[in-house]
């Protein structure tokens, strides 16, 4: 996606190790700890829970006390967004320093260290030699996978410009709120820059194989969500059952974030660009996890079509994954 010639993509596709595996591992750990740790550095971004243990119905949160700070409080979100932005810039700066010192294994005479680092990070702009379809198709893989949920939205008349869709509510208010900025803008961009651009590029520069990067690299992304267990334990009531639910929820998060990481790592390596990973991340955050059972309950007459389209989406996604990232 970056360019049609090898010269523009060689810094992300070289198999010649330029840093050691130990250094790569340490840098990956640093990027992860820096991102997660930044959430708790500023006092305004730290969560506060004061409620005593309380039993709550399964699947529900307890009542929030007035003197508590939860992750969706605007002041918490603002502090954390600033923190992860600084952390992400710092991680990218480290990659620039590594490339400046060690190179990427294929430096050319007409390429500066900074432009070479941008290529390694997947931040270079698409080549002018590419047509519009070649540029757009990696960004469309996630919508193909979600053809089933999109059909449910069509039946529910909540797709853009349908009867129950409202521009002010579903675009302006949703995307400009603090939660919207976090979920659909800042978090997808910073997480992909750190856990794809920085971590995967360092693994690549250490000579890691494609399988190692695709299947092992995203584990850092999954592990980075483990800190949510403490928050869930508190909002579920700080009981034994709350602990069990928190652990199960985090295990589920580890599973689907790792699966999603396989996908975004694959398209990052195939296209040499982080932009399709960011747009896919944003789209999936907007849509949430597919739930064909919900659609079937809401529209029982179309249940068979709903289930079928979920399968069609997965099959079409599998067929398109290779050709659309070529």
PDB file of C-alpha atoms in Angstrom:
ATOM      1  CA  UNK A   1       0.000   0.000   0.000  1.00  0.00           C
ATOM      2  CA  UNK A   2       2.900   2.343   0.642  1.00  0.00           C
ATOM      3  CA  UNK A   3       4.300   2.025  -2.818  1.00  0.00           C
ATOM      4  CA  UNK A   4       4.479  -0.290  -5.764  1.00  0.00           C
ATOM      5  CA  UNK A   5       8.261  -0.689  -5.633  1.00  0.00           C
ATOM      6  CA  UNK A   6      10.401  -2.626  -3.151  1.00  0.00           C
ATOM      7  CA  UNK A   7      12.408   0.460  -2.280  1.00  0.00           C
ATOM      8  CA  UNK A   8       9.464   2.045  -0.466  1.00  0.00           C
ATOM      9  CA  UNK A   9       8.518  -1.039   1.510  1.00  0.00           C
ATOM     10  CA  UNK A  10      11.842  -2.743   2.202  1.00  0.00           C
ATOM     11  CA  UNK A  11      12.261  -1.236   5.673  1.00  0.00           C
ATOM     12  CA  UNK A  12       9.250  -3.170   6.904  1.00  0.00           C
ATOM     13  CA  UNK A  13       9.824  -6.318   4.899  1.00  0.00           C
ATOM     14  CA  UNK A  14      13.521  -6.981   5.445  1.00  0.00           C
ATOM     15  CA  UNK A  15      14.474 -10.301   7.025  1.00  0.00           C
ATOM     16  CA  UNK A  16      17.954  -9.159   8.074  1.00  0.00           C
ATOM     17  CA  UNK A  17      18.093  -8.667  11.880  1.00  0.00           C
ATOM     18  CA  UNK A  18      19.454  -5.262  12.818  1.00  0.00           C
ATOM     19  CA  UNK A  19      18.728  -5.486  16.569  1.00  0.00           C
ATOM     20  CA  UNK A  20      18.912  -8.424  18.957  1.00  0.00           C
ATOM     21  CA  UNK A  21      15.919 -10.423  20.083  1.00  0.00           C
ATOM     22  CA  UNK A  22      16.598  -9.374  23.683  1.00  0.00           C
ATOM     23  CA  UNK A  23      16.560  -5.688  22.802  1.00  0.00           C
ATOM     24  CA  UNK A  24      13.369  -6.182  20.796  1.00  0.00           C
ATOM     25  CA  UNK A  25      11.687  -7.934  23.749  1.00  0.00           C
ATOM     26  CA  UNK A  26      12.764  -5.202  26.171  1.00  0.00           C
ATOM     27  CA  UNK A  27      11.482  -2.484  23.852  1.00  0.00           C
ATOM     28  CA  UNK A  28       8.135  -4.268  23.406  1.00  0.00           C
ATOM     29  CA  UNK A  29       7.792  -4.560  27.183  1.00  0.00           C
ATOM     30  CA  UNK A  30       8.714  -0.893  27.561  1.00  0.00           C
ATOM     31  CA  UNK A  31       6.111   0.214  24.993  1.00  0.00           C
ATOM     32  CA  UNK A  32       3.400  -1.827  26.734  1.00  0.00           C
ATOM     33  CA  UNK A  33       4.268  -0.733  30.273  1.00  0.00           C
ATOM     34  CA  UNK A  34       4.622   2.879  29.161  1.00  0.00           C
ATOM     35  CA  UNK A  35       1.167   2.885  27.568  1.00  0.00           C
ATOM     36  CA  UNK A  36      -0.634   1.188  30.462  1.00  0.00           C
ATOM     37  CA  UNK A  37       1.415   2.925  33.157  1.00  0.00           C
ATOM     38  CA  UNK A  38       0.686   6.359  31.712  1.00  0.00           C
ATOM     39  CA  UNK A  39      -2.997   5.860  32.587  1.00  0.00           C
ATOM     40  CA  UNK A  40      -2.144   5.928  36.275  1.00  0.00           C
ATOM     41  CA  UNK A  41       0.684   8.476  36.431  1.00  0.00           C
ATOM     42  CA  UNK A  42      -1.496  11.582  36.619  1.00  0.00           C
ATOM     43  CA  UNK A  43      -3.663  11.811  39.728  1.00  0.00           C
ATOM     44  CA  UNK A  44      -6.630  12.965  37.652  1.00  0.00           C
ATOM     45  CA  UNK A  45      -6.456   9.766  35.623  1.00  0.00           C
ATOM     46  CA  UNK A  46      -6.449   7.364  38.561  1.00  0.00           C
ATOM     47  CA  UNK A  47      -9.655   5.567  39.460  1.00  0.00           C
ATOM     48  CA  UNK A  48     -11.031   5.736  43.006  1.00  0.00           C
ATOM     49  CA  UNK A  49     -13.410   3.233  44.607  1.00  0.00           C
ATOM     50  CA  UNK A  50     -14.758   3.583  48.164  1.00  0.00           C
ATOM     51  CA  UNK A  51     -17.840   1.364  48.302  1.00  0.00           C
ATOM     52  CA  UNK A  52     -17.850  -1.635  50.682  1.00  0.00           C
ATOM     53  CA  UNK A  53     -18.404  -5.139  49.260  1.00  0.00           C
ATOM     54  CA  UNK A  54     -21.938  -5.531  47.953  1.00  0.00           C
ATOM     55  CA  UNK A  55     -23.788  -8.233  46.052  1.00  0.00           C
ATOM     56  CA  UNK A  56     -25.252  -7.076  42.748  1.00  0.00           C
ATOM     57  CA  UNK A  57     -27.323  -8.989  40.176  1.00  0.00           C
ATOM     58  CA  UNK A  58     -25.218 -10.920  37.700  1.00  0.00           C
ATOM     59  CA  UNK A  59     -24.062  -8.808  34.778  1.00  0.00           C
ATOM     60  CA  UNK A  60     -24.858  -5.471  36.436  1.00  0.00           C
ATOM     61  CA  UNK A  61     -22.699  -2.785  37.961  1.00  0.00           C
ATOM     62  CA  UNK A  62     -23.185  -1.466  41.467  1.00  0.00           C
ATOM     63  CA  UNK A  63     -24.330   2.084  42.159  1.00  0.00           C
ATOM     64  CA  UNK A  64     -21.526   4.628  41.787  1.00  0.00           C
ATOM     65  CA  UNK A  65     -20.818   6.714  44.915  1.00  0.00           C
ATOM     66  CA  UNK A  66     -20.478  10.475  44.636  1.00  0.00           C
ATOM     67  CA  UNK A  67     -16.818  10.541  45.757  1.00  0.00           C
ATOM     68  CA  UNK A  68     -15.650   7.839  43.337  1.00  0.00           C
ATOM     69  CA  UNK A  69     -13.859   8.144  40.002  1.00  0.00           C
ATOM     70  CA  UNK A  70     -14.743   5.675  37.263  1.00  0.00           C
ATOM     71  CA  UNK A  71     -13.128   5.312  33.847  1.00  0.00           C
ATOM     72  CA  UNK A  72     -15.981   7.036  31.993  1.00  0.00           C
ATOM     73  CA  UNK A  73     -15.831  10.204  34.092  1.00  0.00           C
ATOM     74  CA  UNK A  74     -14.893  13.113  31.789  1.00  0.00           C
ATOM     75  CA  UNK A  75     -11.977  14.272  33.962  1.00  0.00           C
ATOM     76  CA  UNK A  76     -10.554  10.759  34.009  1.00  0.00           C
ATOM     77  CA  UNK A  77     -10.883  10.409  30.232  1.00  0.00           C
ATOM     78  CA  UNK A  78      -9.240  13.794  29.586  1.00  0.00           C
ATOM     79  CA  UNK A  79      -6.275  12.999  31.827  1.00  0.00           C
ATOM     80  CA  UNK A  80      -5.804   9.562  30.329  1.00  0.00           C
ATOM     81  CA  UNK A  81      -6.034  10.755  26.733  1.00  0.00           C
ATOM     82  CA  UNK A  82      -3.272  13.277  27.384  1.00  0.00           C
ATOM     83  CA  UNK A  83      -1.174  10.592  29.066  1.00  0.00           C
ATOM     84  CA  UNK A  84      -1.467   7.999  26.290  1.00  0.00           C
ATOM     85  CA  UNK A  85      -0.805  10.648  23.650  1.00  0.00           C
ATOM     86  CA  UNK A  86       2.484  11.540  25.337  1.00  0.00           C
ATOM     87  CA  UNK A  87       3.332   7.869  25.849  1.00  0.00           C
ATOM     88  CA  UNK A  88       2.615   7.063  22.201  1.00  0.00           C
ATOM     89  CA  UNK A  89       4.753   9.932  20.945  1.00  0.00           C
ATOM     90  CA  UNK A  90       7.537   8.751  23.239  1.00  0.00           C
ATOM     91  CA  UNK A  91       7.317   5.185  21.919  1.00  0.00           C
ATOM     92  CA  UNK A  92       7.405   6.408  18.319  1.00  0.00           C
ATOM     93  CA  UNK A  93      10.407   8.578  19.191  1.00  0.00           C
ATOM     94  CA  UNK A  94      12.189   5.495  20.537  1.00  0.00           C
ATOM     95  CA  UNK A  95      11.578   3.716  17.217  1.00  0.00           C
ATOM     96  CA  UNK A  96      13.005   6.719  15.369  1.00  0.00           C
ATOM     97  CA  UNK A  97      16.101   6.574  17.590  1.00  0.00           C
ATOM     98  CA  UNK A  98      16.504   2.825  17.035  1.00  0.00           C
ATOM     99  CA  UNK A  99      16.226   3.197  13.259  1.00  0.00           C
ATOM    100  CA  UNK A 100      18.614   6.174  13.304  1.00  0.00           C
ATOM    101  CA  UNK A 101      21.207   4.163  15.262  1.00  0.00           C
ATOM    102  CA  UNK A 102      20.825   0.690  13.751  1.00  0.00           C
ATOM    103  CA  UNK A 103      18.998   1.320  10.491  1.00  0.00           C
ATOM    104  CA  UNK A 104      16.270  -0.905   9.146  1.00  0.00           C
ATOM    105  CA  UNK A 105      18.430  -3.260   7.142  1.00  0.00           C
ATOM    106  CA  UNK A 106      17.804  -1.638   3.752  1.00  0.00           C
ATOM    107  CA  UNK A 107      18.646   2.032   3.961  1.00  0.00           C
ATOM    108  CA  UNK A 108      19.088   3.763   0.605  1.00  0.00           C
ATOM    109  CA  UNK A 109      21.243   6.796  -0.123  1.00  0.00           C
ATOM    110  CA  UNK A 110      18.279   9.074  -0.826  1.00  0.00           C
ATOM    111  CA  UNK A 111      16.380   8.202   2.351  1.00  0.00           C
ATOM    112  CA  UNK A 112      16.884  10.068   5.623  1.00  0.00           C
ATOM    113  CA  UNK A 113      16.754   8.328   8.984  1.00  0.00           C
ATOM    114  CA  UNK A 114      13.489  10.074   9.810  1.00  0.00           C
ATOM    115  CA  UNK A 115      11.708   9.109   6.582  1.00  0.00           C
ATOM    116  CA  UNK A 116      13.053   5.584   7.016  1.00  0.00           C
ATOM    117  CA  UNK A 117      11.582   5.492  10.543  1.00  0.00           C
ATOM    118  CA  UNK A 118       8.224   6.716   9.216  1.00  0.00           C
ATOM    119  CA  UNK A 119       8.259   3.825   6.762  1.00  0.00           C
ATOM    120  CA  UNK A 120       9.067   1.363   9.547  1.00  0.00           C
ATOM    121  CA  UNK A 121       6.194   2.775  11.612  1.00  0.00           C
ATOM    122  CA  UNK A 122       3.836   2.475   8.658  1.00  0.00           C
ATOM    123  CA  UNK A 123       3.183   6.212   8.607  1.00  0.00           C
ATOM    124  CA  UNK A 124       4.326   6.932   5.058  1.00  0.00           C
ATOM    125  CA  UNK A 125       1.634   8.117   2.683  1.00  0.00           C
ATOM    126  CA  UNK A 126       0.404   5.839  -0.137  1.00  0.00           C
ATOM    127  CA  UNK A 127       2.327   5.923  -3.375  1.00  0.00           C
ATOM    128  CA  UNK A 128       0.984   8.063  -6.192  1.00  0.00           C
ATOM    129  CA  UNK A 129       1.403   4.963  -8.383  1.00  0.00           C
ATOM    130  CA  UNK A 130      -1.491   3.224  -6.643  1.00  0.00           C
ATOM    131  CA  UNK A 131      -5.076   3.576  -7.798  1.00  0.00           C
ATOM    132  CA  UNK A 132      -7.868   4.520  -5.415  1.00  0.00           C
ATOM    133  CA  UNK A 133      -9.188   0.950  -5.081  1.00  0.00           C
ATOM    134  CA  UNK A 134      -5.770  -0.361  -4.054  1.00  0.00           C
ATOM    135  CA  UNK A 135      -5.642   2.272  -1.324  1.00  0.00           C
ATOM    136  CA  UNK A 136      -9.203   1.787  -0.067  1.00  0.00           C
ATOM    137  CA  UNK A 137      -9.634  -1.991  -0.100  1.00  0.00           C
ATOM    138  CA  UNK A 138      -7.629  -2.787   3.104  1.00  0.00           C
ATOM    139  CA  UNK A 139      -9.889  -0.326   4.950  1.00  0.00           C
ATOM    140  CA  UNK A 140     -12.989  -2.240   3.782  1.00  0.00           C
ATOM    141  CA  UNK A 141     -12.066  -5.634   5.242  1.00  0.00           C
ATOM    142  CA  UNK A 142     -13.704  -4.961   8.621  1.00  0.00           C
ATOM    143  CA  UNK A 143     -17.023  -3.845   7.039  1.00  0.00           C
ATOM    144  CA  UNK A 144     -17.021  -7.051   4.963  1.00  0.00           C
ATOM    145  CA  UNK A 145     -16.628  -9.089   8.154  1.00  0.00           C
ATOM    146  CA  UNK A 146     -19.536  -7.157   9.694  1.00  0.00           C
ATOM    147  CA  UNK A 147     -22.016  -7.632   6.865  1.00  0.00           C
ATOM    148  CA  UNK A 148     -24.323  -9.526   9.273  1.00  0.00           C
ATOM    149  CA  UNK A 149     -24.432  -6.777  11.930  1.00  0.00           C
ATOM    150  CA  UNK A 150     -24.826  -4.167   9.187  1.00  0.00           C
ATOM    151  CA  UNK A 151     -27.871  -6.061   7.898  1.00  0.00           C
ATOM    152  CA  UNK A 152     -29.346  -5.991  11.416  1.00  0.00           C
ATOM    153  CA  UNK A 153     -28.853  -2.221  11.464  1.00  0.00           C
ATOM    154  CA  UNK A 154     -30.568  -2.038   8.067  1.00  0.00           C
ATOM    155  CA  UNK A 155     -33.582  -3.911   9.456  1.00  0.00           C
ATOM    156  CA  UNK A 156     -33.516  -1.668  12.509  1.00  0.00           C
ATOM    157  CA  UNK A 157     -33.407   1.431  10.229  1.00  0.00           C
ATOM    158  CA  UNK A 158     -30.372   2.776  12.108  1.00  0.00           C
ATOM    159  CA  UNK A 159     -27.887   2.869   9.230  1.00  0.00           C
ATOM    160  CA  UNK A 160     -26.755   6.356   8.136  1.00  0.00           C
ATOM    161  CA  UNK A 161     -29.590   8.325   6.507  1.00  0.00           C
ATOM    162  CA  UNK A 162     -32.239   5.786   7.457  1.00  0.00           C
ATOM    163  CA  UNK A 163     -35.364   6.717   9.426  1.00  0.00           C
ATOM    164  CA  UNK A 164     -34.027   6.153  12.946  1.00  0.00           C
ATOM    165  CA  UNK A 165     -30.575   7.602  12.280  1.00  0.00           C
ATOM    166  CA  UNK A 166     -29.929  11.142  13.477  1.00  0.00           C
ATOM    167  CA  UNK A 167     -26.832  13.093  12.441  1.00  0.00           C
ATOM    168  CA  UNK A 168     -26.628  15.177  15.604  1.00  0.00           C
ATOM    169  CA  UNK A 169     -27.124  12.229  17.974  1.00  0.00           C
ATOM    170  CA  UNK A 170     -25.288   9.503  16.065  1.00  0.00           C
ATOM    171  CA  UNK A 171     -22.390  11.535  14.689  1.00  0.00           C
ATOM    172  CA  UNK A 172     -21.852  14.893  16.387  1.00  0.00           C
ATOM    173  CA  UNK A 173     -22.744  13.952  19.967  1.00  0.00           C
ATOM    174  CA  UNK A 174     -21.395  10.424  19.714  1.00  0.00           C
ATOM    175  CA  UNK A 175     -18.002  11.224  18.249  1.00  0.00           C
ATOM    176  CA  UNK A 176     -17.301  14.541  19.986  1.00  0.00           C
ATOM    177  CA  UNK A 177     -18.130  13.385  23.524  1.00  0.00           C
ATOM    178  CA  UNK A 178     -15.191  12.444  25.732  1.00  0.00           C
ATOM    179  CA  UNK A 179     -16.137   8.778  25.541  1.00  0.00           C
ATOM    180  CA  UNK A 180     -16.490   9.079  21.769  1.00  0.00           C
ATOM    181  CA  UNK A 181     -13.095  10.737  21.379  1.00  0.00           C
ATOM    182  CA  UNK A 182     -11.553   7.978  23.469  1.00  0.00           C
ATOM    183  CA  UNK A 183     -13.319   5.016  21.867  1.00  0.00           C
ATOM    184  CA  UNK A 184     -13.374   6.075  18.222  1.00  0.00           C
ATOM    185  CA  UNK A 185     -10.399   8.410  17.754  1.00  0.00           C
ATOM    186  CA  UNK A 186      -7.621   8.551  20.326  1.00  0.00           C
ATOM    187  CA  UNK A 187      -7.651   4.946  21.562  1.00  0.00           C
ATOM    188  CA  UNK A 188      -7.654   3.298  18.104  1.00  0.00           C
ATOM    189  CA  UNK A 189      -4.901   5.612  16.829  1.00  0.00           C
ATOM    190  CA  UNK A 190      -2.610   5.374  19.864  1.00  0.00           C
ATOM    191  CA  UNK A 191      -3.136   1.642  20.412  1.00  0.00           C
ATOM    192  CA  UNK A 192      -2.365   0.792  16.800  1.00  0.00           C
ATOM    193  CA  UNK A 193       0.670   3.061  16.769  1.00  0.00           C
ATOM    194  CA  UNK A 194       2.069   1.424  19.904  1.00  0.00           C
ATOM    195  CA  UNK A 195       0.977  -2.201  19.528  1.00  0.00           C
ATOM    196  CA  UNK A 196       1.319  -2.418  15.757  1.00  0.00           C
ATOM    197  CA  UNK A 197       3.720   0.263  14.521  1.00  0.00           C
ATOM    198  CA  UNK A 198       6.164   0.200  17.432  1.00  0.00           C
ATOM    199  CA  UNK A 199       5.997  -3.372  18.726  1.00  0.00           C
ATOM    200  CA  UNK A 200       5.655  -5.237  15.429  1.00  0.00           C
ATOM    201  CA  UNK A 201       8.330  -3.123  13.737  1.00  0.00           C
ATOM    202  CA  UNK A 202      10.802  -3.885  16.546  1.00  0.00           C
ATOM    203  CA  UNK A 203      10.030  -7.588  16.259  1.00  0.00           C
ATOM    204  CA  UNK A 204      10.576  -7.342  12.515  1.00  0.00           C
ATOM    205  CA  UNK A 205      13.911  -5.580  12.920  1.00  0.00           C
ATOM    206  CA  UNK A 206      15.047  -8.368  15.252  1.00  0.00           C
ATOM    207  CA  UNK A 207      14.423 -10.954  12.550  1.00  0.00           C
ATOM    208  CA  UNK A 208      11.151 -12.365  13.866  1.00  0.00           C
ATOM    209  CA  UNK A 209       9.229 -14.529  11.431  1.00  0.00           C
ATOM    210  CA  UNK A 210       5.863 -13.513  10.033  1.00  0.00           C
ATOM    211  CA  UNK A 211       4.123 -16.185  12.137  1.00  0.00           C
ATOM    212  CA  UNK A 212       5.803 -14.911  15.287  1.00  0.00           C
ATOM    213  CA  UNK A 213       4.739 -11.364  14.567  1.00  0.00           C
ATOM    214  CA  UNK A 214       1.154 -12.207  13.594  1.00  0.00           C
ATOM    215  CA  UNK A 215       0.419 -14.696  16.359  1.00  0.00           C
ATOM    216  CA  UNK A 216       2.756 -13.723  19.213  1.00  0.00           C
ATOM    217  CA  UNK A 217       3.023  -9.952  18.741  1.00  0.00           C
ATOM    218  CA  UNK A 218      -0.665  -9.211  19.528  1.00  0.00           C
ATOM    219  CA  UNK A 219      -0.298 -10.891  22.937  1.00  0.00           C
ATOM    220  CA  UNK A 220       1.214  -7.636  24.147  1.00  0.00           C
ATOM    221  CA  UNK A 221      -2.016  -5.921  23.129  1.00  0.00           C
ATOM    222  CA  UNK A 222      -4.094  -8.514  24.944  1.00  0.00           C
ATOM    223  CA  UNK A 223      -2.001  -8.381  28.117  1.00  0.00           C
ATOM    224  CA  UNK A 224      -2.286  -4.591  28.136  1.00  0.00           C
ATOM    225  CA  UNK A 225      -5.997  -4.987  28.930  1.00  0.00           C
ATOM    226  CA  UNK A 226      -5.365  -7.042  32.083  1.00  0.00           C
ATOM    227  CA  UNK A 227      -5.363  -3.927  34.269  1.00  0.00           C
ATOM    228  CA  UNK A 228      -9.138  -3.665  33.732  1.00  0.00           C
ATOM    229  CA  UNK A 229      -9.596  -6.588  36.151  1.00  0.00           C
ATOM    230  CA  UNK A 230      -9.145  -4.360  39.215  1.00  0.00           C
ATOM    231  CA  UNK A 231     -11.710  -1.875  37.899  1.00  0.00           C
ATOM    232  CA  UNK A 232     -14.232  -4.606  37.101  1.00  0.00           C
ATOM    233  CA  UNK A 233     -13.737  -6.227  40.489  1.00  0.00           C
ATOM    234  CA  UNK A 234     -14.675  -2.942  42.155  1.00  0.00           C
ATOM    235  CA  UNK A 235     -17.663  -1.989  40.022  1.00  0.00           C
ATOM    236  CA  UNK A 236     -19.085  -5.520  40.296  1.00  0.00           C
ATOM    237  CA  UNK A 237     -19.135  -5.261  44.092  1.00  0.00           C
ATOM    238  CA  UNK A 238     -15.739  -6.454  45.438  1.00  0.00           C
ATOM    239  CA  UNK A 239     -17.064  -9.910  46.304  1.00  0.00           C
ATOM    240  CA  UNK A 240     -15.860 -13.387  45.393  1.00  0.00           C
ATOM    241  CA  UNK A 241     -18.347 -13.539  42.538  1.00  0.00           C
ATOM    242  CA  UNK A 242     -17.191 -10.092  41.418  1.00  0.00           C
ATOM    243  CA  UNK A 243     -13.608 -11.377  41.285  1.00  0.00           C
ATOM    244  CA  UNK A 244     -14.687 -14.374  39.219  1.00  0.00           C
ATOM    245  CA  UNK A 245     -16.607 -12.171  36.799  1.00  0.00           C
ATOM    246  CA  UNK A 246     -13.688  -9.765  36.513  1.00  0.00           C
ATOM    247  CA  UNK A 247     -11.262 -12.582  35.725  1.00  0.00           C
ATOM    248  CA  UNK A 248     -13.614 -14.158  33.176  1.00  0.00           C
ATOM    249  CA  UNK A 249     -14.271 -10.792  31.522  1.00  0.00           C
ATOM    250  CA  UNK A 250     -10.558 -10.062  31.222  1.00  0.00           C
ATOM    251  CA  UNK A 251      -9.923 -13.560  29.858  1.00  0.00           C
ATOM    252  CA  UNK A 252     -12.578 -12.900  27.225  1.00  0.00           C
ATOM    253  CA  UNK A 253     -11.004  -9.511  26.458  1.00  0.00           C
ATOM    254  CA  UNK A 254      -7.602 -11.173  26.098  1.00  0.00           C
ATOM    255  CA  UNK A 255      -9.116 -13.602  23.608  1.00  0.00           C
ATOM    256  CA  UNK A 256     -10.872 -11.158  21.303  1.00  0.00           C
ATOM    257  CA  UNK A 257      -8.174  -8.467  21.504  1.00  0.00           C
ATOM    258  CA  UNK A 258      -5.604 -11.079  20.530  1.00  0.00           C
ATOM    259  CA  UNK A 259      -7.764 -12.292  17.637  1.00  0.00           C
ATOM    260  CA  UNK A 260      -8.257  -8.717  16.504  1.00  0.00           C
ATOM    261  CA  UNK A 261      -4.504  -8.175  16.869  1.00  0.00           C
ATOM    262  CA  UNK A 262      -3.840 -11.075  14.502  1.00  0.00           C
ATOM    263  CA  UNK A 263      -5.946  -9.335  11.877  1.00  0.00           C
ATOM    264  CA  UNK A 264      -4.477  -5.844  12.254  1.00  0.00           C
ATOM    265  CA  UNK A 265      -0.910  -7.179  12.465  1.00  0.00           C
ATOM    266  CA  UNK A 266      -1.476  -9.110   9.257  1.00  0.00           C
ATOM    267  CA  UNK A 267      -2.735  -6.089   7.338  1.00  0.00           C
ATOM    268  CA  UNK A 268       0.028  -3.920   8.835  1.00  0.00           C
ATOM    269  CA  UNK A 269       2.687  -6.304   7.557  1.00  0.00           C
ATOM    270  CA  UNK A 270       0.978  -6.853   4.207  1.00  0.00           C
ATOM    271  CA  UNK A 271       0.340  -3.206   3.410  1.00  0.00           C
ATOM    272  CA  UNK A 272       3.285  -1.655   5.247  1.00  0.00           C
ATOM    273  CA  UNK A 273       0.810   0.919   6.573  1.00  0.00           C
ATOM    274  CA  UNK A 274      -0.784   1.438   9.974  1.00  0.00           C
ATOM    275  CA  UNK A 275      -3.713   3.422   8.586  1.00  0.00           C
ATOM    276  CA  UNK A 276      -5.903   0.405   7.644  1.00  0.00           C
ATOM    277  CA  UNK A 277      -5.309  -0.991  11.136  1.00  0.00           C
ATOM    278  CA  UNK A 278      -6.501   2.275  12.696  1.00  0.00           C
ATOM    279  CA  UNK A 279      -9.645   2.526  10.571  1.00  0.00           C
ATOM    280  CA  UNK A 280     -10.449  -1.153  11.214  1.00  0.00           C
ATOM    281  CA  UNK A 281      -9.991  -0.594  14.941  1.00  0.00           C
ATOM    282  CA  UNK A 282     -12.293   2.420  14.869  1.00  0.00           C
ATOM    283  CA  UNK A 283     -14.945   0.576  12.851  1.00  0.00           C
ATOM    284  CA  UNK A 284     -14.918  -2.435  15.192  1.00  0.00           C
ATOM    285  CA  UNK A 285     -15.190  -0.152  18.233  1.00  0.00           C
ATOM    286  CA  UNK A 286     -18.226   1.513  16.677  1.00  0.00           C
ATOM    287  CA  UNK A 287     -19.913  -1.766  15.819  1.00  0.00           C
ATOM    288  CA  UNK A 288     -19.007  -3.761  18.929  1.00  0.00           C
ATOM    289  CA  UNK A 289     -18.909  -7.556  18.994  1.00  0.00           C
ATOM    290  CA  UNK A 290     -21.246  -9.269  16.499  1.00  0.00           C
ATOM    291  CA  UNK A 291     -24.365 -10.714  18.128  1.00  0.00           C
ATOM    292  CA  UNK A 292     -26.515 -12.615  15.608  1.00  0.00           C
ATOM    293  CA  UNK A 293     -28.705 -13.941  18.445  1.00  0.00           C
ATOM    294  CA  UNK A 294     -29.816 -10.412  19.304  1.00  0.00           C
ATOM    295  CA  UNK A 295     -30.749  -9.728  15.696  1.00  0.00           C
ATOM    296  CA  UNK A 296     -32.627 -13.012  15.447  1.00  0.00           C
ATOM    297  CA  UNK A 297     -34.654 -12.152  18.562  1.00  0.00           C
ATOM    298  CA  UNK A 298     -35.412  -8.664  17.276  1.00  0.00           C
ATOM    299  CA  UNK A 299     -36.343  -9.837  13.761  1.00  0.00           C
ATOM    300  CA  UNK A 300     -37.398 -13.497  14.007  1.00  0.00           C
ATOM    301  CA  UNK A 301     -38.735 -13.597  10.434  1.00  0.00           C
ATOM    302  CA  UNK A 302     -35.283 -12.715   9.109  1.00  0.00           C
ATOM    303  CA  UNK A 303     -33.391 -14.919  11.579  1.00  0.00           C
ATOM    304  CA  UNK A 304     -32.169 -17.358   8.922  1.00  0.00           C
ATOM    305  CA  UNK A 305     -30.878 -14.527   6.735  1.00  0.00           C
ATOM    306  CA  UNK A 306     -29.186 -12.881   9.724  1.00  0.00           C
ATOM    307  CA  UNK A 307     -27.297 -16.032  10.670  1.00  0.00           C
ATOM    308  CA  UNK A 308     -26.455 -16.727   7.038  1.00  0.00           C
ATOM    309  CA  UNK A 309     -25.040 -13.233   6.498  1.00  0.00           C
ATOM    310  CA  UNK A 310     -22.829 -13.564   9.567  1.00  0.00           C
ATOM    311  CA  UNK A 311     -21.362 -16.696   7.991  1.00  0.00           C
ATOM    312  CA  UNK A 312     -21.123 -15.043   4.581  1.00  0.00           C
ATOM    313  CA  UNK A 313     -19.262 -12.126   6.124  1.00  0.00           C
ATOM    314  CA  UNK A 314     -16.676 -14.408   7.727  1.00  0.00           C
ATOM    315  CA  UNK A 315     -16.207 -16.404   4.519  1.00  0.00           C
ATOM    316  CA  UNK A 316     -15.942 -13.287   2.341  1.00  0.00           C
ATOM    317  CA  UNK A 317     -13.504 -11.772   4.829  1.00  0.00           C
ATOM    318  CA  UNK A 318     -11.320 -14.870   4.601  1.00  0.00           C
ATOM    319  CA  UNK A 319     -11.278 -14.769   0.809  1.00  0.00           C
ATOM    320  CA  UNK A 320     -10.620 -11.019   0.635  1.00  0.00           C
ATOM    321  CA  UNK A 321      -7.940 -10.872   3.342  1.00  0.00           C
ATOM    322  CA  UNK A 322      -5.066 -11.854   1.068  1.00  0.00           C
ATOM    323  CA  UNK A 323      -5.988 -10.156  -2.221  1.00  0.00           C
ATOM    324  CA  UNK A 324      -7.206  -6.927  -0.622  1.00  0.00           C
ATOM    325  CA  UNK A 325      -3.958  -6.431   1.314  1.00  0.00           C
ATOM    326  CA  UNK A 326      -1.664  -7.278  -1.591  1.00  0.00           C
TER     327      UNK A 326
END
